[in-house]
Amino acid sequence: MTADEFRRHGHDLVDWVADYWESVGSLPVRPTDPPGAVAARLPAGPPDEGDGFAGLRADLDEVVLPGMTHWQHPGFFAYFPANTSGPSVLGDLVGAGLGVQGMLWATGPAATEVETVMLDWLAELLDLPARFRSTSTGGGVIQDSASSAALVATLAGLHRAGGGAWRTSGIGDTRYTVYTSTQGHSSIEKAARIAGIGDAGVRQIEVDPASLAMRPEALRAALAADVAAGARPAVVVATIGTTSTTAVDPLAEIGRICQEFGVWLHVDAAYAGAAAVCPELRWSHAGLEYADSYCFDPHKWLLTGFDCDAFWVADREALVAALTVMPEYLRNVATESGAVIDYRDWGVPLGRRFRSLKLWFVLRWYGAAGLRDHIRSGVALAQRFAANVAADDRFEIAAPHPFSLVCFRLKAGDAASEALLARVNATGRFYLTHTRVNGDYVLRLAVGSPQTTELHLDDAWSLISTTADDLVR
Ligand code: PLP
């Protein structure tokens, strides 16, 4: 492809994406075709000769769009949001065009240094403890996801707990243990499996039934029992904004217990961390000064396209010591000078894209004020919806809702609530998901799209409320 051809087709596809964003709200939020329908629309094999871009745009409309779950749709209230934005997409475009592979500072000085500074900017924006800044003992790095952050934190925790013995011999006969609440994300168990600890080493600590936050005294009891039984606690994962209900674990109390037992504390704020751009929502981060590592996903609620997890450590030496391996072919003068960061030592993959460009573009385009507006709008819309639910005595709110997720159910019970969700989703106008809270089937409505307005929330409530008329008559 010549530069001119790239320019022409590139402009055309930028138009296609812009048109998509303008029209996505009028499409059904989820596809209706059965499994296999998209694959059936594709040719059986690749073309023998390159067939250029002729027809590609039509294929995007006819093959791809009908098979899309539209995460950018203003009626997408499922899971947690994963919203992108113009500046994020343009940052990714530039990163793709530059095609740099920034495994070492030497292979990507700009990729490395922009990433370091963006993570420092983000730390300032969220008012994270000073220890997390690269100008102090710590620093930040972009991981693909909060799941990878949990794995990396687990490895750092294992290194702290097992030292050189873990590095040279692995788990061996030592019974390492990992702690999170019953509401902790599944990625913590997965990280324990990958790290060789296994499901048997994961302790799910009970939560308070009202707040759904981890009970610190139960954590202390579990740690003490394991230590007495000869196990070696490796990491405690506390959550700010659990996946089911956005519960917030009491970090300060958990942190003091971790200090007492010398255990690595990782704080998973995958979704709710973004809220800390707003000073009035920073209460959720109280006690973060005890954490050894912390992550949140700008790709969830901060207008940065997937994938972009921001992960910080308070002591970068501890992380690098756990992960670094230096083969001859990577040796270089800059690394040996000790004056640079080599991000290959901060995560699992060696190779790395220039992902910080999209963060840089987003931060410059929106500024702190624009990002705060985005978060505040999501919170206000969710609270507006929650007020409607609370005012209707056929419904009950199932959990505290300090951010932009509302969990609710029909008092009529699980079957009615499940039927309500199915009927609402079947309209194709909105997409909600479910969870269980204290055993009850609960609907989750999570707001996050910059396209979502009061009108969408009021329409959603009107649909939910009239559907309930039918179900609980
Ligand atoms: N942690 C929490 C609290 C989450 O809610 C999620 C996803 O929703 C994750 C971790 C995993 O996120 P990722 O998709 O970035 O791995």
Short mmCIF file of C-alpha atoms and ligand atoms in Angstrom, two decimals, residues 79-81 143-150 183-188 237 239-244 268-272 295-297 299-300 306-309 444, ligand 1:
data_model
loop_
_atom_site.label_atom_id
_atom_site.label_comp_id
_atom_site.label_asym_id
_atom_site.label_seq_id
_atom_site.Cartn_x
_atom_site.Cartn_y
_atom_site.Cartn_z
CA TYR A 79 -20.97 -5.47 32.88
CA PHE A 80 -18.86 -2.35 33.33
CA PRO A 81 -18.44 0.16 30.50
CA GLN A 143 -0.70 -3.51 31.52
CA ASP A 144 -3.20 -4.89 29.05
CA SER A 145 -5.76 -5.53 31.76
CA ALA A 146 -6.47 -5.58 35.47
CA SER A 147 -6.14 -9.36 35.24
CA SER A 148 -2.50 -9.01 34.18
CA ALA A 149 -2.00 -6.47 36.97
CA ALA A 150 -3.29 -9.07 39.47
CA GLN A 183 -16.52 -10.47 46.01
CA GLY A 184 -12.95 -10.25 44.61
CA HIS A 185 -12.59 -10.58 40.84
CA SER A 186 -12.09 -14.01 39.24
CA SER A 187 -8.75 -12.80 37.82
CA ILE A 188 -7.24 -13.18 41.31
CA VAL A 237 -6.03 -8.18 47.07
CA THR A 239 -11.01 -4.09 45.88
CA ILE A 240 -12.27 -0.56 45.33
CA GLY A 241 -15.47 -1.14 43.40
CA THR A 242 -16.18 -4.87 43.27
CA THR A 243 -17.45 -6.31 40.01
CA SER A 244 -20.84 -7.41 41.31
CA ASP A 268 -7.80 -3.64 42.44
CA ALA A 269 -9.80 -0.56 41.43
CA ALA A 270 -10.35 -1.74 37.85
CA TYR A 271 -13.61 0.11 37.31
CA ALA A 272 -14.03 2.55 40.22
CA CYS A 295 -4.41 -0.63 39.40
CA PHE A 296 -7.37 0.78 37.55
CA ASP A 297 -8.58 0.50 33.97
CA HIS A 299 -10.30 1.46 29.39
CA LYS A 300 -13.38 1.06 31.55
CA PHE A 306 -9.35 -1.12 25.41
CA ASP A 307 -6.68 -2.16 26.31
CA CYS A 308 -5.21 0.11 28.95
CA ASP A 309 -4.77 -0.88 32.58
CA ARG A 444 -27.06 -4.53 37.24
N1 PLP B 1 -11.14 -6.39 38.70
C1 PLP B 1 -12.38 -5.89 38.79
C2 PLP B 1 -12.86 -5.32 40.09
C3 PLP B 1 -13.21 -5.89 37.66
O1 PLP B 1 -14.45 -5.42 37.76
C4 PLP B 1 -12.72 -6.41 36.45
C5 PLP B 1 -13.57 -6.43 35.24
O2 PLP B 1 -14.67 -5.98 35.22
C6 PLP B 1 -11.41 -6.92 36.42
C7 PLP B 1 -10.65 -6.90 37.56
C8 PLP B 1 -10.83 -7.49 35.17
O3 PLP B 1 -10.64 -6.46 34.26
P1 PLP B 1 -9.78 -6.68 32.92
O4 PLP B 1 -10.78 -6.97 31.87
O5 PLP B 1 -9.08 -5.36 32.74
O6 PLP B 1 -8.85 -7.81 33.17
#
